[in-house]
PDB file of C-alpha atoms (C1' of nucleotides) in Angstrom:
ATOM      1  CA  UNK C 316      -1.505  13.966  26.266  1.00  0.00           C
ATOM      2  CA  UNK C 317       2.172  13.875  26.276  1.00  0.00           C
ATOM      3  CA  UNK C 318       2.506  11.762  23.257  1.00  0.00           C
ATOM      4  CA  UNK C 319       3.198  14.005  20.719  1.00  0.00           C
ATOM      5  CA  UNK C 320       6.455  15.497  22.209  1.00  0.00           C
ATOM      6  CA  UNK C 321       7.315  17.144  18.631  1.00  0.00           C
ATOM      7  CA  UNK C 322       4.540  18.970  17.181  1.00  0.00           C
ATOM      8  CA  UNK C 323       6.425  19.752  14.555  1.00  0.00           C
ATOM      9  CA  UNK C 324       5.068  17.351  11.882  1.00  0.00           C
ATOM     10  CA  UNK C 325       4.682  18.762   8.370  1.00  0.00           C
ATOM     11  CA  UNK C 326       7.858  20.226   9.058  1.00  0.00           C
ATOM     12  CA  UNK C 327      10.313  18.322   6.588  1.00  0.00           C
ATOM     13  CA  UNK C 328      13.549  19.354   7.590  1.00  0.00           C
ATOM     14  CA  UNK C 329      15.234  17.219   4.993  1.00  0.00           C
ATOM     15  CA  UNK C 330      14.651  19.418   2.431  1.00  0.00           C
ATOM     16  CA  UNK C 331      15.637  17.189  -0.777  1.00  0.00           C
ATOM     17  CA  UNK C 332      16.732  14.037  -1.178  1.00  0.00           C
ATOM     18  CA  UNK C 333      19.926  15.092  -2.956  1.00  0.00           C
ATOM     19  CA  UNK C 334      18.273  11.879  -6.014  1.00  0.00           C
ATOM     20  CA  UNK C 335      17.898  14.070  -9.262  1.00  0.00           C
ATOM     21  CA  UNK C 336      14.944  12.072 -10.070  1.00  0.00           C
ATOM     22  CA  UNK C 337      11.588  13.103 -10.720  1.00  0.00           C
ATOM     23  CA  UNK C 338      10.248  16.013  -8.785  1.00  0.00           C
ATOM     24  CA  UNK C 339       7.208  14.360  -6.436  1.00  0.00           C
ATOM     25  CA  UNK C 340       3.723  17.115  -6.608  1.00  0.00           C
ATOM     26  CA  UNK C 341       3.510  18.381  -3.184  1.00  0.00           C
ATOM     27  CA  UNK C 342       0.514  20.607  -2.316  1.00  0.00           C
ATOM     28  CA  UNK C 343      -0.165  22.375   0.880  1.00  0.00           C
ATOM     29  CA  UNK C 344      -3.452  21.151   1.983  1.00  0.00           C
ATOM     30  CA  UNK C 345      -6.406  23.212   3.625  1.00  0.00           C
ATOM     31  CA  UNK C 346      -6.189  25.117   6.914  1.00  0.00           C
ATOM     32  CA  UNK C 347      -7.405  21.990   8.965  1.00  0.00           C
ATOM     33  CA  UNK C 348      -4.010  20.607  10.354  1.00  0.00           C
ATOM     34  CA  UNK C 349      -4.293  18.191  13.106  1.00  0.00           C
ATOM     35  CA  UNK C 350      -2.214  15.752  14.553  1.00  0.00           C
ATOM     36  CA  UNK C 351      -3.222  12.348  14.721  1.00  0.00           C
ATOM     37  CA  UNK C 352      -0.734  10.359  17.314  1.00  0.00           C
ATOM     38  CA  UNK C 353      -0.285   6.808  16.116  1.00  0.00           C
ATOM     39  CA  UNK C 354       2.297   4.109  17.639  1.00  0.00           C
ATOM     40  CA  UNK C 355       1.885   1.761  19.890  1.00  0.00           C
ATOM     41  CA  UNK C 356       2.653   2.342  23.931  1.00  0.00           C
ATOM     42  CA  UNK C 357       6.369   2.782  24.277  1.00  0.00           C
ATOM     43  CA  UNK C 358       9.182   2.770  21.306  1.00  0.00           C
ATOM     44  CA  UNK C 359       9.297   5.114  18.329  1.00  0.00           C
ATOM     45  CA  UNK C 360       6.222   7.002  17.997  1.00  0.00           C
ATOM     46  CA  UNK C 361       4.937   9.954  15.503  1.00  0.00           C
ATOM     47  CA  UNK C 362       2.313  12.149  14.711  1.00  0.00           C
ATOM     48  CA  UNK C 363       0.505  11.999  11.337  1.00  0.00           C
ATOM     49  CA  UNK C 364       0.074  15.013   9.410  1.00  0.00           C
ATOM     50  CA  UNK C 365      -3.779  15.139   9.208  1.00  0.00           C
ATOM     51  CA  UNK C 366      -5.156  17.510   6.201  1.00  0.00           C
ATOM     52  CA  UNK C 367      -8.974  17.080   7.597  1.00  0.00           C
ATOM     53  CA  UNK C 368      -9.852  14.056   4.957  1.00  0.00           C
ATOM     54  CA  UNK C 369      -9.812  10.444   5.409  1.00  0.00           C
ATOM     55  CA  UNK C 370      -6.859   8.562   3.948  1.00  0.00           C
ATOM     56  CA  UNK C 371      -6.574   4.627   4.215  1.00  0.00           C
ATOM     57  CA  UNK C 372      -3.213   2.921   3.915  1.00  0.00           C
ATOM     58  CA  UNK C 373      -2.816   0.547   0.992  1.00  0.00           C
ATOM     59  CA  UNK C 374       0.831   0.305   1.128  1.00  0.00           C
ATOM     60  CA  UNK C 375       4.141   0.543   2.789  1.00  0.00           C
ATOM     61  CA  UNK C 376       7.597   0.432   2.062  1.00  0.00           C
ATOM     62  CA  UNK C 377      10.968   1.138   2.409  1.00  0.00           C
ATOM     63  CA  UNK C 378      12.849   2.964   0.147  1.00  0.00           C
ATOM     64  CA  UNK C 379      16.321   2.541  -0.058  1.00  0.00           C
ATOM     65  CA  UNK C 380      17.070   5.453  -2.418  1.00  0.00           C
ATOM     66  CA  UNK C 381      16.320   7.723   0.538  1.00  0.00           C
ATOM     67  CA  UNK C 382      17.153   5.600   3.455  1.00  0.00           C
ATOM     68  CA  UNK C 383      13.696   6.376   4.439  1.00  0.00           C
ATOM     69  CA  UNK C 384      10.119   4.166   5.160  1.00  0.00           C
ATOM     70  CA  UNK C 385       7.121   4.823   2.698  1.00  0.00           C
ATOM     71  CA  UNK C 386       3.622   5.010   3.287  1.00  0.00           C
ATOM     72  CA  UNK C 387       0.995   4.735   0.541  1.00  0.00           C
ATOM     73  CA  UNK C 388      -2.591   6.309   1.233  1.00  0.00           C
ATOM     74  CA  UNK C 389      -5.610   7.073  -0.595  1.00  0.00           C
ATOM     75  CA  UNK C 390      -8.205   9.174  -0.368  1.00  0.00           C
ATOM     76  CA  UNK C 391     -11.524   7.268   1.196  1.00  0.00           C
ATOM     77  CA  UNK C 392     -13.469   8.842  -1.148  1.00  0.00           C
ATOM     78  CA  UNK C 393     -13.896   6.783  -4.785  1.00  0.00           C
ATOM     79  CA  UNK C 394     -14.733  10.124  -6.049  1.00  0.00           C
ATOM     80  CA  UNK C 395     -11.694  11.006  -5.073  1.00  0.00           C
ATOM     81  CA  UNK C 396      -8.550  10.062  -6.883  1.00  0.00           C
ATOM     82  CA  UNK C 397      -6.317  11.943  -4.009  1.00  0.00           C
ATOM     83  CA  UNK C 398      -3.410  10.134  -2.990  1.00  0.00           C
ATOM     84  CA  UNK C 399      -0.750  11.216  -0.333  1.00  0.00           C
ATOM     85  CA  UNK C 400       2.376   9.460   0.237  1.00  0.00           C
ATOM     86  CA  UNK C 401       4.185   9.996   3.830  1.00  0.00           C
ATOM     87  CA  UNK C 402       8.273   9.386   4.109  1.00  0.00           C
ATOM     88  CA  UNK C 403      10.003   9.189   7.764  1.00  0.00           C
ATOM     89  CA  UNK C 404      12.848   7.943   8.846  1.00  0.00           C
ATOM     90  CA  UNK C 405      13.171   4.559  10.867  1.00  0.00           C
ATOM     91  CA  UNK C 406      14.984   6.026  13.498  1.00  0.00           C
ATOM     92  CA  UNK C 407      13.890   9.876  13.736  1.00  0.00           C
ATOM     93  CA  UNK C 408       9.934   9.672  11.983  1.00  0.00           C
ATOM     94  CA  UNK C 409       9.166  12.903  13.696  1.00  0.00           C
ATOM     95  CA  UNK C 410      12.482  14.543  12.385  1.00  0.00           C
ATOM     96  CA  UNK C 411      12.254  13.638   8.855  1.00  0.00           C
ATOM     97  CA  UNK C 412       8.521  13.496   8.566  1.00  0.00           C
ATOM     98  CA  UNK C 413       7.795  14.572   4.959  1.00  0.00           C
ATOM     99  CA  UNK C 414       4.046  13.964   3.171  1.00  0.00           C
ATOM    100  CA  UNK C 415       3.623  14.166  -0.647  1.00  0.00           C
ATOM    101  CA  UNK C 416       0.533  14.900  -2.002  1.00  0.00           C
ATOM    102  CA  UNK C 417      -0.723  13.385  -5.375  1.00  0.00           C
ATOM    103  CA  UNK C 418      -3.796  14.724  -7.126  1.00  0.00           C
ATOM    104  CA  UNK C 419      -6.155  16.731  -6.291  1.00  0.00           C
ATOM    105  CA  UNK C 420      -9.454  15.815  -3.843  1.00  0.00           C
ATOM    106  CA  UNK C 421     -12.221  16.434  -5.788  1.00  0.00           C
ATOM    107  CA  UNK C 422     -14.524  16.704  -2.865  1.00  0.00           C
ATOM    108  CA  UNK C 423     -14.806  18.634   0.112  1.00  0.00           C
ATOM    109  CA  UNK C 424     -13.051  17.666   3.474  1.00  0.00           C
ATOM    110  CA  UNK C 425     -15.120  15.464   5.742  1.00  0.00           C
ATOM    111  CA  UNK C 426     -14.032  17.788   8.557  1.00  0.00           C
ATOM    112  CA  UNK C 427     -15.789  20.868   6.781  1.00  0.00           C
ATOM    113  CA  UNK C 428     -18.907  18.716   5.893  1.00  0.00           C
ATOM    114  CA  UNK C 429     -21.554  20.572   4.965  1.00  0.00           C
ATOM    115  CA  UNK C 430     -19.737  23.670   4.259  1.00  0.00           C
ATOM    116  CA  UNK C 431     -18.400  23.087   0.888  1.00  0.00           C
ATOM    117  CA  UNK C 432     -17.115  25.846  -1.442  1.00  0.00           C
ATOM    118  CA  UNK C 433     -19.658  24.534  -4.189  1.00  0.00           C
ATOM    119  CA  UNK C 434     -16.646  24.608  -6.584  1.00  0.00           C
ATOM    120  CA  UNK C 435     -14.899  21.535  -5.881  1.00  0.00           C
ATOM    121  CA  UNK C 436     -12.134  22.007  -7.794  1.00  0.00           C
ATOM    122  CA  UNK C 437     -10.833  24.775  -5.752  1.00  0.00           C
ATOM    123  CA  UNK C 438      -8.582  22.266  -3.881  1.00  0.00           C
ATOM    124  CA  UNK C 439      -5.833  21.507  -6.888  1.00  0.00           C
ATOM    125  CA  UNK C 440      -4.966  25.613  -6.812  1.00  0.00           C
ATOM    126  CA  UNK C 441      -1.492  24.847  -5.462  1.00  0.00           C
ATOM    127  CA  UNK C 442       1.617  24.724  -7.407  1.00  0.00           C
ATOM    128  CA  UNK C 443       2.734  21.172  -7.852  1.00  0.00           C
ATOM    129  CA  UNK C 444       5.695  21.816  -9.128  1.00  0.00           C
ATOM    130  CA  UNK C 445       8.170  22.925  -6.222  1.00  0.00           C
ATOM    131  CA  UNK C 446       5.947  23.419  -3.300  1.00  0.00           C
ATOM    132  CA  UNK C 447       7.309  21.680  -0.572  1.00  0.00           C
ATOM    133  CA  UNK C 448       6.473  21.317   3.102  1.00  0.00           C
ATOM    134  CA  UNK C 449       9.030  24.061   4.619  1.00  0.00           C
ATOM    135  CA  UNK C 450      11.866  21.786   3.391  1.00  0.00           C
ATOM    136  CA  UNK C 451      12.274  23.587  -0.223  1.00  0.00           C
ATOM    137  CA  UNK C 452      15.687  23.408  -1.665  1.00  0.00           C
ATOM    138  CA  UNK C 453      14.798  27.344  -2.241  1.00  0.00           C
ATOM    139  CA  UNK C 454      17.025  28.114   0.865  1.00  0.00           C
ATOM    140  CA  UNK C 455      17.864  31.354  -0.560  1.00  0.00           C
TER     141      UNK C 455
ATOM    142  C1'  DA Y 357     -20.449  -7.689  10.895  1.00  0.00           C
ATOM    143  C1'  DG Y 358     -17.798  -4.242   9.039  1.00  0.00           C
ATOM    144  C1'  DC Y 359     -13.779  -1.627   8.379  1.00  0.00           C
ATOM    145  C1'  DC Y 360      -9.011  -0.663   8.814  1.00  0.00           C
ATOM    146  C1'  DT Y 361      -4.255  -1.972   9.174  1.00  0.00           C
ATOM    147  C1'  DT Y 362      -0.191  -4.707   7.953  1.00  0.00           C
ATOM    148  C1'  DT Y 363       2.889  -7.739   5.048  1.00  0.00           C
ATOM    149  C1'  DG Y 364       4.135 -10.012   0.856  1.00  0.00           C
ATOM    150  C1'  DA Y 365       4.238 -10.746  -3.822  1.00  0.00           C
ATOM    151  C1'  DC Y 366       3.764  -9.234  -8.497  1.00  0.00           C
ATOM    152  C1'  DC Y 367       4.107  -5.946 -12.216  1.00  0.00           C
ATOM    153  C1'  DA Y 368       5.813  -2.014 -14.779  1.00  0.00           C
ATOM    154  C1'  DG Y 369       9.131   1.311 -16.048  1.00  0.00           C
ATOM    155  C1'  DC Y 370      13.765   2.926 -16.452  1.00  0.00           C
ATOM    156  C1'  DG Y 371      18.851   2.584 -16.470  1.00  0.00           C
TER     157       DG Y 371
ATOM    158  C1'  DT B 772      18.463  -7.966 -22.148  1.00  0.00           C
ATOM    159  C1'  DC B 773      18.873  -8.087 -17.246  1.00  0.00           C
ATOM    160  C1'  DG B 774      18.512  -5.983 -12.884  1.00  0.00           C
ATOM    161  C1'  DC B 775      16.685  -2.822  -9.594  1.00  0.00           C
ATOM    162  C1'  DT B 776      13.306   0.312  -7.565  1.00  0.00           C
ATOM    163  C1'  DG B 777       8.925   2.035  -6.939  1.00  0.00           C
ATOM    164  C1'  DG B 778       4.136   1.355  -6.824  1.00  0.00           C
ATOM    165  C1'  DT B 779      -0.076  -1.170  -6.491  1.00  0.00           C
ATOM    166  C1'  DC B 780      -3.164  -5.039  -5.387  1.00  0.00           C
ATOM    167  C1'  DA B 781      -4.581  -8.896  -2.589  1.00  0.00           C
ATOM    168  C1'  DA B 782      -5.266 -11.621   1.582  1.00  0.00           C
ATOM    169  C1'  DA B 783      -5.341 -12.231   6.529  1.00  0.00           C
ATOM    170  C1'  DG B 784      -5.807 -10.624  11.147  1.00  0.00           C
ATOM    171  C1'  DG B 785      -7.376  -7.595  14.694  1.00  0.00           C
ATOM    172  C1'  DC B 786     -10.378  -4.218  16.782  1.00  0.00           C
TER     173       DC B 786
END
DNA sequence: AGCCTTTGACCAGCG
DNA sequence: TCGCTGGTCAAAGGC
């Protein structure tokens, strides 16, 4: 599969979006990071952060704060009131990928079925406050 | 037949 | 009070 020629996904080399607005909860999700190509056939392609749950798209924008596209998902799960939002650019998706978390999943990931830590609630046990996906403004 | 994806429009909140 | 942006919901189409 030569699709993916930049596996670097998660990796949100932006780092902030220089607004001054609201700070956005970003959480590192579990272990189970996969990629999940998506495009067409030729053209501007990119690989989707997967986190091991389900996500359906309910929304898409662009936002011009940022210069950057949008996309709304939410968890599958009702149960669930997960949401994850995914920013790219138009021009360079896999360069500016970024993915913000929302919530917490309050249900184990379909990938890990079967094997769930009987808690539950051990998926929220990140800091949403300033964790960000290896873009943090903490550049030291 | 069912589910998912995409686009547009509408609404709410904030400046 | 008006305008703008962000976010969400709904409907239609395609697989």
């Amino acid at each position: 599969m030569a699709s993916n020629s930049q596996p670097t996904t998660t990796t949100g080399a932006g780092g902030r979006n220089g607004h001054g607005d609201k700070e956005e909860a970003e959480q590192t999700p579990p272990p189970p990071e996969e990629a999940t190509t998506v495009g067409g056939g030729d053209g501007v392609q990119f690989v989707m952060p997967e986190d091991g749950y389900e996500w359906k798209k309910y929304g898409q924008k662009f936002i011009k704060n940022i210069q950057k596209n949008r996309s709304y998902f939410r968890c599958r799960e009702q149960r669930c009131g997960a949401k994850k939002k995914v920013e790219w650019h138009p021009h360079d998706p896999s360069l500016n990928l970024r993915v913000v978390y929302d919530g917490a999943h309050q249900h184990g990931s379909p990938s890990a079925a079967g094997e769930e830590g009987g808690g539950g609630a051990t998926a929220n046990q990140y800091d949403l406050s300033t964790q960000y996906f290896g873009g943090g403004p903490r550049s030291h």
